[in-house]
GROMACS .gro file of N, CA and C in nm:
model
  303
    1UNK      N    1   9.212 -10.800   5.422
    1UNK     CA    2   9.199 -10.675   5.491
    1UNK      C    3   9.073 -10.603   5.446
    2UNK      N    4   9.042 -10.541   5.531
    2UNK     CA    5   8.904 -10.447   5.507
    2UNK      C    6   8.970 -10.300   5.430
    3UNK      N    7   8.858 -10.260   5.346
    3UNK     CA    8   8.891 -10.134   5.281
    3UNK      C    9   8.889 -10.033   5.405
    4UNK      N   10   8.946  -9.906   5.391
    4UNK     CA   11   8.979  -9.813   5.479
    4UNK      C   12   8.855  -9.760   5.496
    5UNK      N   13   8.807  -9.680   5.596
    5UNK     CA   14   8.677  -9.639   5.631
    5UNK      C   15   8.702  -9.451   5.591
    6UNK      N   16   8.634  -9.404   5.545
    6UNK     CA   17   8.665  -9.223   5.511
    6UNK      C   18   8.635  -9.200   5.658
    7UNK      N   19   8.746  -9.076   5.685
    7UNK     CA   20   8.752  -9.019   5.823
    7UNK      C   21   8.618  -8.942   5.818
    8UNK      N   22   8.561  -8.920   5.936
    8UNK     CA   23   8.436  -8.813   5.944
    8UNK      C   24   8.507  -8.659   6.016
    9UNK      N   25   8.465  -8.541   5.949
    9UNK     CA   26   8.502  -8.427   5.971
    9UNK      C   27   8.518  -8.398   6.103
   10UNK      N   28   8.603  -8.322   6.158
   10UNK     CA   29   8.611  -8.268   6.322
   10UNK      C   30   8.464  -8.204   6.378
   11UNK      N   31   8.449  -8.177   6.457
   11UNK     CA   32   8.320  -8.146   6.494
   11UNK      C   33   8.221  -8.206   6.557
   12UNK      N   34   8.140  -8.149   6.600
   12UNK     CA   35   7.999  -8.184   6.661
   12UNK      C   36   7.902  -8.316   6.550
   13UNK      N   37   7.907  -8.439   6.612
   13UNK     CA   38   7.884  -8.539   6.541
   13UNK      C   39   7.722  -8.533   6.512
   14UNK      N   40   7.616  -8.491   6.628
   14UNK     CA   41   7.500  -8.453   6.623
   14UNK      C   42   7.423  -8.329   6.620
   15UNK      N   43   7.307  -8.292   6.503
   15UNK     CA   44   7.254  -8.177   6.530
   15UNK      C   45   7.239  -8.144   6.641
   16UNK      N   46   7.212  -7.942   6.674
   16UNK     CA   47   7.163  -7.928   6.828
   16UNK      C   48   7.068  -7.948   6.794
   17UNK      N   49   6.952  -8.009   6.895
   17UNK     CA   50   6.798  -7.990   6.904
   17UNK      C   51   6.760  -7.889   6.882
   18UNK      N   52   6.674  -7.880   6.808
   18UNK     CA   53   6.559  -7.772   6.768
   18UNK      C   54   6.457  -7.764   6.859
   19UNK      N   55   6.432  -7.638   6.905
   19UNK     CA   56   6.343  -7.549   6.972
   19UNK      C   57   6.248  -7.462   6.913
   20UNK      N   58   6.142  -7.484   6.856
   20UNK     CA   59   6.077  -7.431   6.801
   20UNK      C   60   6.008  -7.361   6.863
   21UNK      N   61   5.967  -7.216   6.855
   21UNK     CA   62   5.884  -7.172   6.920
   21UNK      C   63   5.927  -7.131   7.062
   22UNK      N   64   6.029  -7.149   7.126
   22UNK     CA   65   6.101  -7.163   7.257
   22UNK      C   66   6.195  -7.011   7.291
   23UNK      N   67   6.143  -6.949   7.354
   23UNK     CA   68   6.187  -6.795   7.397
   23UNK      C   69   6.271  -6.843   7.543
   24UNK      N   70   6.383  -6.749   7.551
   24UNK     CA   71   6.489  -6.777   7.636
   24UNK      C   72   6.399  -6.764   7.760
   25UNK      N   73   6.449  -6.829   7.867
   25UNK     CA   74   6.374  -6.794   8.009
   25UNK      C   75   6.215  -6.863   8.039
   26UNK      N   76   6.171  -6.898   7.923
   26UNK     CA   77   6.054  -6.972   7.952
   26UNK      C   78   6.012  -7.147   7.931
   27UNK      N   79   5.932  -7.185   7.990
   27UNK     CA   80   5.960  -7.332   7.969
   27UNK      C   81   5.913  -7.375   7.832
   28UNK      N   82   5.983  -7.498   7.777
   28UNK     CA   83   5.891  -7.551   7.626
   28UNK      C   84   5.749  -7.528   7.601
   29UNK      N   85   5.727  -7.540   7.494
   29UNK     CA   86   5.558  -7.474   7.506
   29UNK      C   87   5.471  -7.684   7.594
   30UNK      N   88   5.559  -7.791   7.566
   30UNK     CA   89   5.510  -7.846   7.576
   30UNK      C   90   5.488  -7.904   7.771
   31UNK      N   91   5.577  -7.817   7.817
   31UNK     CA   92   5.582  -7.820   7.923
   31UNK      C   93   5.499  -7.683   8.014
   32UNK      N   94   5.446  -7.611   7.931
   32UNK     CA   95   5.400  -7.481   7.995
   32UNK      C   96   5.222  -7.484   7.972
   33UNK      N   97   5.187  -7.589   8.067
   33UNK     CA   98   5.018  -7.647   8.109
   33UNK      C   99   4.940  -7.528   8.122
   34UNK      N  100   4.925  -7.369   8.122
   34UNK     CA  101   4.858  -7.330   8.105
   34UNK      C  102   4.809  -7.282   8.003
   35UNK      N  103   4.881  -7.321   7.885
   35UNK     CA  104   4.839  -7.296   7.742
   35UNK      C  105   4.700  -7.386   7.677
   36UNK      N  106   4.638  -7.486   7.746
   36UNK     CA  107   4.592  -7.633   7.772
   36UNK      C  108   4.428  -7.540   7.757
   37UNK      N  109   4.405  -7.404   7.753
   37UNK     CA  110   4.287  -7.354   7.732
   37UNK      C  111   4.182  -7.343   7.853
   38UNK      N  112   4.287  -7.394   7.964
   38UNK     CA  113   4.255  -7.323   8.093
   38UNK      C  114   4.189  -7.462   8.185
   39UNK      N  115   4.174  -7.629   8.057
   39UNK     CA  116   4.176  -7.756   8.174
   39UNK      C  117   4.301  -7.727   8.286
   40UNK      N  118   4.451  -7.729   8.264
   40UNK     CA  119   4.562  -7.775   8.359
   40UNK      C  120   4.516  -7.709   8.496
   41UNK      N  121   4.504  -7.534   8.410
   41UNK     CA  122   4.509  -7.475   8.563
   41UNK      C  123   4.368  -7.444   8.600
   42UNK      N  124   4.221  -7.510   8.562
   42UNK     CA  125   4.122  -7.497   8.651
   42UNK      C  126   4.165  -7.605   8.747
   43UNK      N  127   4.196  -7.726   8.688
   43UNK     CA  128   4.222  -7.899   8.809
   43UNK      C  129   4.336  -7.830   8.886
   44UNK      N  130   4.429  -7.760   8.897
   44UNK     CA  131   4.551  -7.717   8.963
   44UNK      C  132   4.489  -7.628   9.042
   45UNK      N  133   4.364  -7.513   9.013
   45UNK     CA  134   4.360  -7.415   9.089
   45UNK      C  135   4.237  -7.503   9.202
   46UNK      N  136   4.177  -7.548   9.124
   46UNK     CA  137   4.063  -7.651   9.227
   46UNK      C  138   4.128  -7.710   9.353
   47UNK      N  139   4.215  -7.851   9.335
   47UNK     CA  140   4.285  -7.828   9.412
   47UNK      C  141   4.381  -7.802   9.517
   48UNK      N  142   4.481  -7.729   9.470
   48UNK     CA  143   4.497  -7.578   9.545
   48UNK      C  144   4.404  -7.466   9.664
   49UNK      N  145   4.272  -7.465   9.599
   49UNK     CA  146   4.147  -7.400   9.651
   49UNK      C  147   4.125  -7.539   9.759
   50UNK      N  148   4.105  -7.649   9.733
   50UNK     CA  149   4.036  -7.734   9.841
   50UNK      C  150   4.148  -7.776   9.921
   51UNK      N  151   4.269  -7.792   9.890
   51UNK     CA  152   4.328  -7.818  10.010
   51UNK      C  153   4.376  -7.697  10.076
   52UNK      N  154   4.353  -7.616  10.016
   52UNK     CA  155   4.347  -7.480  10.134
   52UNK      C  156   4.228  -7.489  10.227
   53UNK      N  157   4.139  -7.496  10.163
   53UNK     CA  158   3.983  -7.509  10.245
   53UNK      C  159   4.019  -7.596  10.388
   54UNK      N  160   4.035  -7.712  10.314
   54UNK     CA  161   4.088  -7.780  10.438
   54UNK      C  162   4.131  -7.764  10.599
   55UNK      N  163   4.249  -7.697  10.535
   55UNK     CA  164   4.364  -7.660  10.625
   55UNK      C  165   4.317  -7.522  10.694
   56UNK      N  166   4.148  -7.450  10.687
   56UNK     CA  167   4.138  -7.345  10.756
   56UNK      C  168   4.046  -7.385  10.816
   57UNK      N  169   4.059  -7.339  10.954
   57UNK     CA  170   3.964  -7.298  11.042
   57UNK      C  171   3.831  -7.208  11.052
   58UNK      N  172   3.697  -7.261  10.967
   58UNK     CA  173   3.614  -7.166  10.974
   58UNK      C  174   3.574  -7.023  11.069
   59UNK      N  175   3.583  -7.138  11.180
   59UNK     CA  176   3.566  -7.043  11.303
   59UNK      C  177   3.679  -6.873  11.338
   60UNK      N  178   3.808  -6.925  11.336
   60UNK     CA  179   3.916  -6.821  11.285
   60UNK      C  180   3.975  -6.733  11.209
   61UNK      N  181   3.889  -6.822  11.050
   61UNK     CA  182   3.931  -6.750  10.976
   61UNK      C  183   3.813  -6.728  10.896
   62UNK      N  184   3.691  -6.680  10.919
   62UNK     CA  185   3.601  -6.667  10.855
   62UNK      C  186   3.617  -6.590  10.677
   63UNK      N  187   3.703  -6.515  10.637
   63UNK     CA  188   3.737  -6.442  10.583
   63UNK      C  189   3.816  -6.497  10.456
   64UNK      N  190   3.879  -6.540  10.504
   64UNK     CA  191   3.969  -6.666  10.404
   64UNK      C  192   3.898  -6.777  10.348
   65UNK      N  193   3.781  -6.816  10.464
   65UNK     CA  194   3.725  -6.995  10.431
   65UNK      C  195   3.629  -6.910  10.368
   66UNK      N  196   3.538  -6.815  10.365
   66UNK     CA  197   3.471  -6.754  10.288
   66UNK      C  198   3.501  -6.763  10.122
   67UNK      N  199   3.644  -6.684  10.109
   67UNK     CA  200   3.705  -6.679  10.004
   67UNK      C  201   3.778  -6.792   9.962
   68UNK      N  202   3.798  -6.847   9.957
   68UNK     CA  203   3.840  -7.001   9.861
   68UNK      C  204   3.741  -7.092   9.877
   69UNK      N  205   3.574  -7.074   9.934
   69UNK     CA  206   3.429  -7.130   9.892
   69UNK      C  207   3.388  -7.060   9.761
   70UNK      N  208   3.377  -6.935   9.769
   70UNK     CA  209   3.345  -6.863   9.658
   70UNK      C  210   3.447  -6.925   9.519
   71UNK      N  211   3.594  -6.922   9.543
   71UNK     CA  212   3.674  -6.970   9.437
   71UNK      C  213   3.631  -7.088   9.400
   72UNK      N  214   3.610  -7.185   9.448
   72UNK     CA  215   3.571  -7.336   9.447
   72UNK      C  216   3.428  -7.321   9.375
   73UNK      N  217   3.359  -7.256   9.391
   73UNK     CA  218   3.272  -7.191   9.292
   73UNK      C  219   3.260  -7.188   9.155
   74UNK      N  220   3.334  -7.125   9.181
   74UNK     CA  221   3.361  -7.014   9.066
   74UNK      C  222   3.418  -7.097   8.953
   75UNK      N  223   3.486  -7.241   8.987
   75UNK     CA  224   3.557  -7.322   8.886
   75UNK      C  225   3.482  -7.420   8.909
   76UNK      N  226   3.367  -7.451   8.896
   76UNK     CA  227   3.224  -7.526   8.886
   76UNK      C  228   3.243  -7.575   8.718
   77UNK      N  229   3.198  -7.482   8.680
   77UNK     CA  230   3.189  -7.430   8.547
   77UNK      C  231   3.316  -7.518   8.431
   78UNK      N  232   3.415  -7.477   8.445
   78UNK     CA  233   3.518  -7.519   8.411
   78UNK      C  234   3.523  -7.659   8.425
   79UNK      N  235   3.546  -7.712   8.539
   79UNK     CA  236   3.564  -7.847   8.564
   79UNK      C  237   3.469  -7.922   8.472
   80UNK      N  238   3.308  -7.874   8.480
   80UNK     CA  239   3.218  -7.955   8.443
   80UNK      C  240   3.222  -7.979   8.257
   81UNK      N  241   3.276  -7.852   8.179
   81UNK     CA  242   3.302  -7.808   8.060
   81UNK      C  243   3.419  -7.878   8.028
   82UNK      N  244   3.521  -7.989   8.135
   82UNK     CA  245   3.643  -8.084   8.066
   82UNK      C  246   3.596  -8.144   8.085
   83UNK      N  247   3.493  -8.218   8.201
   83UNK     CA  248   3.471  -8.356   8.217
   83UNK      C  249   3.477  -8.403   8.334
   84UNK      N  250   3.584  -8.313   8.393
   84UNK     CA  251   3.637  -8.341   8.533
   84UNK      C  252   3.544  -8.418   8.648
   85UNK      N  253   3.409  -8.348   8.630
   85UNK     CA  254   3.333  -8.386   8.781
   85UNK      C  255   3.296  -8.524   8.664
   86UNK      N  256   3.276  -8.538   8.583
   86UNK     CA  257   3.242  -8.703   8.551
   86UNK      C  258   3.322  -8.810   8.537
   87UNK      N  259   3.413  -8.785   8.566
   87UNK     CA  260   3.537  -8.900   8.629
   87UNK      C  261   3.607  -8.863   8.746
   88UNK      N  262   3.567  -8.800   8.803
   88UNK     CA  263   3.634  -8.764   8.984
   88UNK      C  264   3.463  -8.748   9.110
   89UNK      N  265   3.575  -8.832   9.167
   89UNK     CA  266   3.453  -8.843   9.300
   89UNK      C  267   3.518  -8.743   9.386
   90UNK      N  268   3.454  -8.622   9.449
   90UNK     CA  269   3.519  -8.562   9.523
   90UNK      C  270   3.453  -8.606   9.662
   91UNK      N  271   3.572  -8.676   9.762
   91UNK     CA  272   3.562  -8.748   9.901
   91UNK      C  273   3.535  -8.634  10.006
   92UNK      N  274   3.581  -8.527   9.958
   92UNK     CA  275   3.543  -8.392  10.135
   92UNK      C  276   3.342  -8.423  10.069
   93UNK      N  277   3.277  -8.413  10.156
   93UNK     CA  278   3.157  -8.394  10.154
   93UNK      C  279   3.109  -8.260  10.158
   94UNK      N  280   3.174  -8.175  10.253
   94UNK     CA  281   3.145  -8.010  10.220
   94UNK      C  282   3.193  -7.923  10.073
   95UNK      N  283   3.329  -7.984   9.981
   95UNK     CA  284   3.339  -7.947   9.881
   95UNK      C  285   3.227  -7.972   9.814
   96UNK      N  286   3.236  -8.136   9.805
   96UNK     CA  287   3.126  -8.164   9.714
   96UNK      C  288   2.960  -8.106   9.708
   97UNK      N  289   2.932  -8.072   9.844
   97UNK     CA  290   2.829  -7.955   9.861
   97UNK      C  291   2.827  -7.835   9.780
   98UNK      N  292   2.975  -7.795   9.792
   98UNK     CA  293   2.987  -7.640   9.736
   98UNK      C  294   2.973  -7.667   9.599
   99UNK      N  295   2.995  -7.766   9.536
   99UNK     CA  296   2.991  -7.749   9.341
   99UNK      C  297   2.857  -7.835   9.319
  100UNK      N  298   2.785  -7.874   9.437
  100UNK     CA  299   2.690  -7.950   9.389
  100UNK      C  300   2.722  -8.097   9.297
  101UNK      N  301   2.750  -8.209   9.341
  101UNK     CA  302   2.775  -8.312   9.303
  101UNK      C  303   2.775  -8.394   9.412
   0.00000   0.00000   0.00000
């Protein structure tokens, strides 16, 4: 016969996970991409900005396609400061006008 095994105490057999740093209502820090020093959300706001571009009608909406050219702009800078435009080919030919590449 085998010796008897000691019972293990009642209870919760595994620690809870630890949350470090983790405030109720907000996501993990490792899940919350705009902490990233502003790479996640320039490539997210880029785009965001170009497939809006897209989807407007210069002619109609002069006002709007105006304003998300200027934005597309404006995150020139950014992109070029991760790296972004040196491993992405951007295929619209009028974006790629607007950031110069």
């Amino acid at each position: 016969m085998y010796p008897s095994q000691p019972i293990a105490p009642e209870g919760p057999r595994h620690a809870a996970p630890q949350q470090l740093g983790h405030m109720p209502g907000q996501p993990p820090r490792m899940m919350n991409l705009n902490n990233g020093g502003g790479k996640y959300s320039a490539i997210a706001s880029f785009v965001t900005y170009v497939k809006a571009l897209e989807s407007i009608d210069p002619r109609n909406f002069p006002d709007e396609y105006a304003e998300h050219t200027d934005r597309i702009r404006e995150l020139k800078p950014f992109l070029r400061a991760h790296g972004i435009l040196d491993v992405m080919d951007i295929k619209n030919p009028e974006v790629a006008a607007l950031i110069g590449v």
